[in-house]
Structure formats: C-alpha cells, structure tokens
mmCIF file of C-alpha atoms in Angstrom:
data_model
loop_
_atom_site.group_PDB
_atom_site.id
_atom_site.type_symbol
_atom_site.label_atom_id
_atom_site.label_comp_id
_atom_site.label_asym_id
_atom_site.label_seq_id
_atom_site.Cartn_x
_atom_site.Cartn_y
_atom_site.Cartn_z
ATOM 1 C CA ASP A 169 24.704 114.760 10.817
ATOM 2 C CA GLN A 170 26.441 111.550 11.716
ATOM 3 C CA GLN A 171 27.284 111.823 15.519
ATOM 4 C CA VAL A 172 28.874 108.366 15.731
ATOM 5 C CA LYS A 173 31.084 107.405 12.932
ATOM 6 C CA GLN A 174 33.126 104.365 12.116
ATOM 7 C CA ASN A 175 35.368 105.471 9.285
ATOM 8 C CA SER A 176 36.721 102.033 8.223
ATOM 9 C CA PRO A 177 34.052 99.948 6.592
ATOM 10 C CA SER A 178 36.140 96.793 6.729
ATOM 11 C CA LEU A 179 39.101 95.320 8.400
ATOM 12 C CA SER A 180 41.085 92.081 7.635
ATOM 13 C CA VAL A 181 43.346 90.582 10.216
ATOM 14 C CA GLN A 182 45.263 87.135 10.558
ATOM 15 C CA GLU A 183 44.102 84.804 13.186
ATOM 16 C CA GLY A 184 45.990 85.375 16.476
ATOM 17 C CA ARG A 185 46.735 88.965 15.685
ATOM 18 C CA ILE A 186 45.280 92.030 17.131
ATOM 19 C CA SER A 187 42.029 93.630 15.589
ATOM 20 C CA ILE A 188 41.514 97.436 16.378
ATOM 21 C CA LEU A 189 38.228 98.805 15.496
ATOM 22 C CA ASN A 190 37.684 102.514 15.842
ATOM 23 C CA CYS A 191 34.909 104.896 16.400
ATOM 24 C CA ASP A 192 34.690 108.608 16.595
ATOM 25 C CA TYR A 193 31.873 110.860 17.990
ATOM 26 C CA THR A 194 31.056 114.450 18.027
ATOM 27 C CA ASN A 195 28.403 115.013 20.754
ATOM 28 C CA SER A 196 30.255 115.749 24.045
ATOM 29 C CA MET A 197 27.161 114.887 26.022
ATOM 30 C CA PHE A 198 27.659 111.298 25.201
ATOM 31 C CA ASP A 199 28.548 109.456 28.465
ATOM 32 C CA TYR A 200 28.218 105.804 27.781
ATOM 33 C CA PHE A 201 29.441 103.709 24.907
ATOM 34 C CA LEU A 202 28.678 100.215 23.720
ATOM 35 C CA TRP A 203 30.118 97.714 21.093
ATOM 36 C CA TYR A 204 27.743 95.357 19.448
ATOM 37 C CA LYS A 205 28.530 92.441 17.097
ATOM 38 C CA LYS A 206 26.386 91.245 14.372
ATOM 39 C CA TYR A 207 26.551 88.017 12.319
ATOM 40 C CA PRO A 208 24.748 87.775 8.972
ATOM 41 C CA ALA A 209 20.862 87.038 9.405
ATOM 42 C CA GLU A 210 21.100 87.714 13.102
ATOM 43 C CA GLY A 211 20.371 90.477 15.359
ATOM 44 C CA PRO A 212 23.284 92.590 17.073
ATOM 45 C CA THR A 213 24.508 91.167 20.257
ATOM 46 C CA PHE A 214 26.005 93.277 23.097
ATOM 47 C CA LEU A 215 29.684 92.853 23.455
ATOM 48 C CA ILE A 216 31.284 95.370 25.864
ATOM 49 C CA SER A 217 30.482 98.904 27.303
ATOM 50 C CA ILE A 218 32.365 101.612 28.904
ATOM 51 C CA SER A 219 31.233 104.564 30.884
ATOM 52 C CA SER A 220 32.721 108.053 30.402
ATOM 53 C CA ILE A 221 34.268 108.082 33.916
ATOM 54 C CA LYS A 222 36.510 105.292 32.856
ATOM 55 C CA ASP A 223 39.151 105.141 29.982
ATOM 56 C CA LYS A 224 39.455 101.388 29.630
ATOM 57 C CA ASN A 225 37.253 98.275 30.223
ATOM 58 C CA GLU A 226 38.236 94.719 29.761
ATOM 59 C CA ASP A 227 36.342 91.633 29.223
ATOM 60 C CA GLY A 228 38.321 88.564 28.140
ATOM 61 C CA ARG A 229 39.785 89.030 24.766
ATOM 62 C CA PHE A 230 38.033 92.276 24.305
ATOM 63 C CA THR A 231 39.122 95.626 25.539
ATOM 64 C CA VAL A 232 37.448 99.058 24.973
ATOM 65 C CA PHE A 233 39.562 102.238 25.164
ATOM 66 C CA LEU A 234 37.862 105.785 25.624
ATOM 67 C CA ASN A 235 39.729 108.884 24.786
ATOM 68 C CA LYS A 236 37.279 111.598 25.708
ATOM 69 C CA SER A 237 39.377 114.562 24.867
ATOM 70 C CA ALA A 238 39.763 113.249 21.271
ATOM 71 C CA LYS A 239 36.164 111.958 21.352
ATOM 72 C CA HIS A 240 37.283 108.544 20.168
ATOM 73 C CA LEU A 241 36.972 104.914 21.308
ATOM 74 C CA SER A 242 38.549 101.814 20.120
ATOM 75 C CA LEU A 243 37.680 98.001 20.517
ATOM 76 C CA HIS A 244 40.787 95.645 20.702
ATOM 77 C CA ILE A 245 40.355 91.960 20.130
ATOM 78 C CA VAL A 246 43.339 89.918 21.085
ATOM 79 C CA PRO A 247 43.989 87.330 19.983
ATOM 80 C CA SER A 248 41.611 87.345 16.957
ATOM 81 C CA GLN A 249 39.726 84.262 16.082
ATOM 82 C CA PRO A 250 37.879 83.263 12.930
ATOM 83 C CA GLY A 251 34.669 83.320 14.810
ATOM 84 C CA ASP A 252 35.154 87.006 15.408
ATOM 85 C CA SER A 253 34.474 87.708 11.807
ATOM 86 C CA ALA A 254 31.297 89.871 11.856
ATOM 87 C CA VAL A 255 30.106 93.502 11.664
ATOM 88 C CA TYR A 256 31.006 95.698 14.765
ATOM 89 C CA PHE A 257 28.814 98.490 15.711
ATOM 90 C CA CYS A 258 29.813 101.209 18.186
ATOM 91 C CA ALA A 259 27.009 103.091 19.846
ATOM 92 C CA ALA A 260 26.675 105.983 22.205
ATOM 93 C CA SER A 261 24.097 107.583 24.605
ATOM 94 C CA HIS A 262 23.847 110.388 27.095
ATOM 95 C CA GLY A 263 22.618 109.682 30.590
ATOM 96 C CA SER A 264 20.205 112.568 30.705
ATOM 97 C CA SER A 265 17.958 110.616 28.569
ATOM 98 C CA ASN A 266 15.849 107.918 30.252
ATOM 99 C CA THR A 267 14.720 106.344 27.056
ATOM 100 C CA GLY A 268 17.848 104.345 26.550
ATOM 101 C CA LYS A 269 18.072 105.692 23.084
ATOM 102 C CA LEU A 270 21.368 104.847 21.301
ATOM 103 C CA ILE A 271 23.113 106.332 18.356
ATOM 104 C CA PHE A 272 24.962 103.688 16.267
ATOM 105 C CA GLY A 273 27.784 104.076 13.853
ATOM 106 C CA GLN A 274 27.804 102.715 10.335
ATOM 107 C CA GLY A 275 29.572 99.397 11.363
ATOM 108 C CA THR A 276 32.921 97.878 10.523
ATOM 109 C CA THR A 277 33.001 94.469 8.852
ATOM 110 C CA LEU A 278 35.868 92.469 10.488
ATOM 111 C CA GLN A 279 37.387 89.446 8.663
ATOM 112 C CA VAL A 280 39.711 87.231 10.628
ATOM 113 C CA LYS A 281 41.641 84.829 8.295
ATOM 114 C CA PRO A 282 42.671 81.515 9.614
ATOM 115 C CA ASP B 161 17.844 84.994 28.962
ATOM 116 C CA VAL B 162 16.156 88.012 27.344
ATOM 117 C CA LYS B 163 14.209 86.927 24.234
ATOM 118 C CA VAL B 164 13.175 89.232 21.415
ATOM 119 C CA THR B 165 11.214 87.680 18.744
ATOM 120 C CA GLN B 166 10.070 89.173 15.456
ATOM 121 C CA SER B 167 7.101 87.719 13.565
ATOM 122 C CA SER B 168 8.859 87.047 10.275
ATOM 123 C CA ARG B 169 12.493 86.506 9.167
ATOM 124 C CA TYR B 170 11.853 87.071 5.447
ATOM 125 C CA LEU B 171 9.039 89.109 4.073
ATOM 126 C CA VAL B 172 8.117 89.983 0.311
ATOM 127 C CA LYS B 173 5.473 92.701 -0.238
ATOM 128 C CA ARG B 174 4.161 94.771 -3.259
ATOM 129 C CA THR B 175 4.454 98.487 -3.544
ATOM 130 C CA GLY B 176 1.445 100.185 -1.864
ATOM 131 C CA GLU B 177 0.590 97.282 0.462
ATOM 132 C CA LYS B 178 0.202 97.799 4.262
ATOM 133 C CA VAL B 179 2.861 95.985 6.158
ATOM 134 C CA PHE B 180 2.914 94.965 9.813
ATOM 135 C CA LEU B 181 6.027 93.907 11.578
ATOM 136 C CA GLU B 182 5.552 92.513 14.993
ATOM 137 C CA CYS B 183 8.048 92.299 17.847
ATOM 138 C CA VAL B 184 7.597 90.728 21.237
ATOM 139 C CA GLN B 185 9.858 90.666 24.177
ATOM 140 C CA ASP B 186 9.634 88.465 27.319
ATOM 141 C CA MET B 187 11.614 90.389 29.956
ATOM 142 C CA ASP B 188 9.102 93.197 30.959
ATOM 143 C CA HIS B 189 11.318 95.833 29.513
ATOM 144 C CA GLU B 190 9.858 99.402 29.382
ATOM 145 C CA ASN B 191 11.844 100.497 26.266
ATOM 146 C CA MET B 192 11.306 99.094 22.912
ATOM 147 C CA PHE B 193 12.782 100.285 19.447
ATOM 148 C CA TRP B 194 12.665 99.799 15.692
ATOM 149 C CA TYR B 195 15.679 100.202 13.519
ATOM 150 C CA ARG B 196 16.391 99.666 9.972
ATOM 151 C CA GLN B 197 19.872 98.448 8.925
ATOM 152 C CA ASP B 198 21.152 99.414 5.431
ATOM 153 C CA PRO B 199 24.748 98.872 4.060
ATOM 154 C CA GLY B 200 27.148 101.755 5.004
ATOM 155 C CA LEU B 201 24.481 103.500 7.030
ATOM 156 C CA GLY B 202 24.442 101.381 10.147
ATOM 157 C CA LEU B 203 21.360 100.953 12.400
ATOM 158 C CA ARG B 204 19.016 104.009 12.167
ATOM 159 C CA LEU B 205 16.310 104.438 14.667
ATOM 160 C CA ILE B 206 12.802 104.623 13.221
ATOM 161 C CA TYR B 207 10.630 104.941 16.305
ATOM 162 C CA PHE B 208 10.823 103.979 19.943
ATOM 163 C CA SER B 209 8.530 103.643 22.908
ATOM 164 C CA TYR B 210 9.285 103.828 26.629
ATOM 165 C CA ASP B 211 5.811 102.885 27.864
ATOM 166 C CA VAL B 212 2.570 101.376 26.851
ATOM 167 C CA LYS B 213 0.627 103.734 24.271
ATOM 168 C CA MET B 214 3.760 106.033 24.266
ATOM 169 C CA LYS B 215 5.800 106.505 21.183
ATOM 170 C CA GLU B 216 8.507 108.849 19.994
ATOM 171 C CA LYS B 217 9.974 109.547 16.544
ATOM 172 C CA GLY B 218 13.405 108.445 15.836
ATOM 173 C CA ASP B 219 15.694 109.629 13.151
ATOM 174 C CA ILE B 220 13.864 108.389 10.076
ATOM 175 C CA PRO B 221 10.113 107.964 10.805
ATOM 176 C CA GLU B 222 8.591 109.100 7.570
ATOM 177 C CA GLY B 223 6.537 106.425 5.948
ATOM 178 C CA TYR B 224 6.378 104.449 9.199
ATOM 179 C CA SER B 225 3.970 104.407 12.220
ATOM 180 C CA VAL B 226 3.987 102.269 15.386
ATOM 181 C CA SER B 227 1.654 100.763 17.954
ATOM 182 C CA ARG B 228 2.273 99.654 21.553
ATOM 183 C CA GLU B 229 -0.901 98.380 23.200
ATOM 184 C CA LYS B 230 0.767 96.038 25.487
ATOM 185 C CA LYS B 231 4.208 96.330 27.307
ATOM 186 C CA GLU B 232 5.609 93.219 25.619
ATOM 187 C CA ARG B 233 4.572 94.040 22.076
ATOM 188 C CA PHE B 234 5.718 96.747 19.698
ATOM 189 C CA SER B 235 4.426 96.876 16.085
ATOM 190 C CA LEU B 236 5.863 98.738 13.048
ATOM 191 C CA ILE B 237 3.473 99.556 10.272
ATOM 192 C CA LEU B 238 4.289 100.621 6.790
ATOM 193 C CA GLU B 239 1.260 102.395 5.731
ATOM 194 C CA SER B 240 2.074 102.077 1.993
ATOM 195 C CA ALA B 241 5.125 100.136 1.331
ATOM 196 C CA SER B 242 7.654 101.525 -1.227
ATOM 197 C CA THR B 243 10.662 99.977 -2.857
ATOM 198 C CA ASN B 244 13.002 102.333 -0.789
ATOM 199 C CA GLN B 245 11.770 100.565 2.410
ATOM 200 C CA THR B 246 13.453 97.355 1.342
ATOM 201 C CA SER B 247 15.617 96.670 4.211
ATOM 202 C CA MET B 248 16.685 94.618 7.337
ATOM 203 C CA TYR B 249 14.318 95.657 10.194
ATOM 204 C CA LEU B 250 15.536 95.167 13.688
ATOM 205 C CA CYS B 251 13.615 95.424 17.040
ATOM 206 C CA ALA B 252 15.261 95.969 20.379
ATOM 207 C CA SER B 253 14.219 96.297 23.999
ATOM 208 C CA SER B 254 15.755 97.609 27.244
ATOM 209 C CA LEU B 255 15.035 98.408 30.685
ATOM 210 C CA LEU B 256 14.202 101.980 31.719
ATOM 211 C CA PHE B 257 17.456 103.796 32.525
ATOM 212 C CA TYR B 258 19.605 101.048 31.182
ATOM 213 C CA ASN B 259 21.523 101.509 27.966
ATOM 214 C CA GLU B 260 22.015 97.794 26.771
ATOM 215 C CA GLN B 261 19.538 96.949 24.304
ATOM 216 C CA PHE B 262 18.628 93.414 23.200
ATOM 217 C CA PHE B 263 17.898 92.705 19.615
ATOM 218 C CA GLY B 264 15.582 90.482 17.821
ATOM 219 C CA PRO B 265 16.896 88.371 14.829
ATOM 220 C CA GLY B 266 15.640 90.832 12.259
ATOM 221 C CA THR B 267 13.179 90.817 9.303
ATOM 222 C CA ARG B 268 14.445 91.247 5.841
ATOM 223 C CA LEU B 269 11.763 93.000 4.082
ATOM 224 C CA THR B 270 11.744 93.185 0.271
ATOM 225 C CA VAL B 271 9.185 95.496 -1.454
ATOM 226 C CA LEU B 272 8.817 94.912 -5.113
#
C-alpha cells in the first residue's frame, strides 16, 4: 500500500515559469514532510520541509504548501531554471517514531527547458 | 558538512554471490538506513538501524541482511545475489529524533 504518492512521473516546463510538483498521502498520522532532489548518479539531497502545524514554508525559489484536509502537499519552484532538472521525491514521517523513518513517493522527473 | 560515503559507485556481481555494500557516515548520527531505488517505485526502505547492533526491517527486507558493529558504519549484505536485486542502493543517516536524512552517492549494483 503506497502511503505517499506522486502521481505525475514527469513534468516539463519552460525556463522562468513556475514548476508545481504534487504529492498525496494517506496516513493521517504523518506530521512532517520533506522534499528531496536527486540528480543522476548522485544521492538525494534535502530541499525543503514542512511541519503539519504550518501550511506553507518558503526558502528562496522553493515553496512547499500543505493541505492537511486534502492530505496533499505541493512544491512550487519559481522561477524554474535548467539546473532544477532532476527527480524530486516527497517524503513523510510521523513524530511518534524516534527512528526518523521516512516514507518516500515514487518521484517526479522535472525537465526545465531553456 | 555531513558526509555519507559508500564503498563502491558501481558493482557487477554474479547470481549466487555474497555481496557486501558498506556505508560510513562522519557526523555521529544515530540512525542509518539502506534503500533501493528503482524506476517508478521511488525509494524503498530495506533495513534501518537506530543504534549500534540494533536493526529493524524496512518494507522490503527479503534477501538482505545488515550489520552495524560501529556507530559510523552500516553494512548491507546480499546473502545470495539474484538478478532482481539489480538496483541503485542508497545509504542515509540522520540524528535521532530528526527527520532530515543525509544520503550517500549510491551504489549501482548489477547482478548477472
């Protein structure tokens, strides 16, 4: 049972435009969400996170929105740059666990065209 | 900067061989994790460890075992490699009670 889902395997946008990556989850116990970015032949790197007590978190060009009632989060990248082309994974955890275990989605491949 | 290193970037093994994948982190993290990444399936947790000599099964532990004899080192063992274990293997670490995991560069394992 996939508790974290990224239903769009790929997304293509023009440089300078907005990229919106979506993620849905099923477990209402999740209270912390993260986005990771992965280039080919490298490990994922942490991008941005959000706690369930917030509905928005911003870091430069990256903003994550959380809609708890819909169990949905999204990552906005504005403006998109060719260097943003990568695979993006969303991940979720619940705070009752002290193991730091994350549940990852399937990933969305973003291509930003010059 | 946190550094997580993995012993090999690329590895080719034969069916039935015993395979060891090593991971070392240099930031005194309590938690360590092994994932495999396959197209369309994302990152799936194989095993994790929150302390030396402690281990817990993840979502897909079958065919794998792990060893954590020292805090900084977490090994993944394929007892008898099979072709369906051809994959990208990623190691990660994190502080206890913290969610952010730091990943190594990955090992691309091919089993022939």
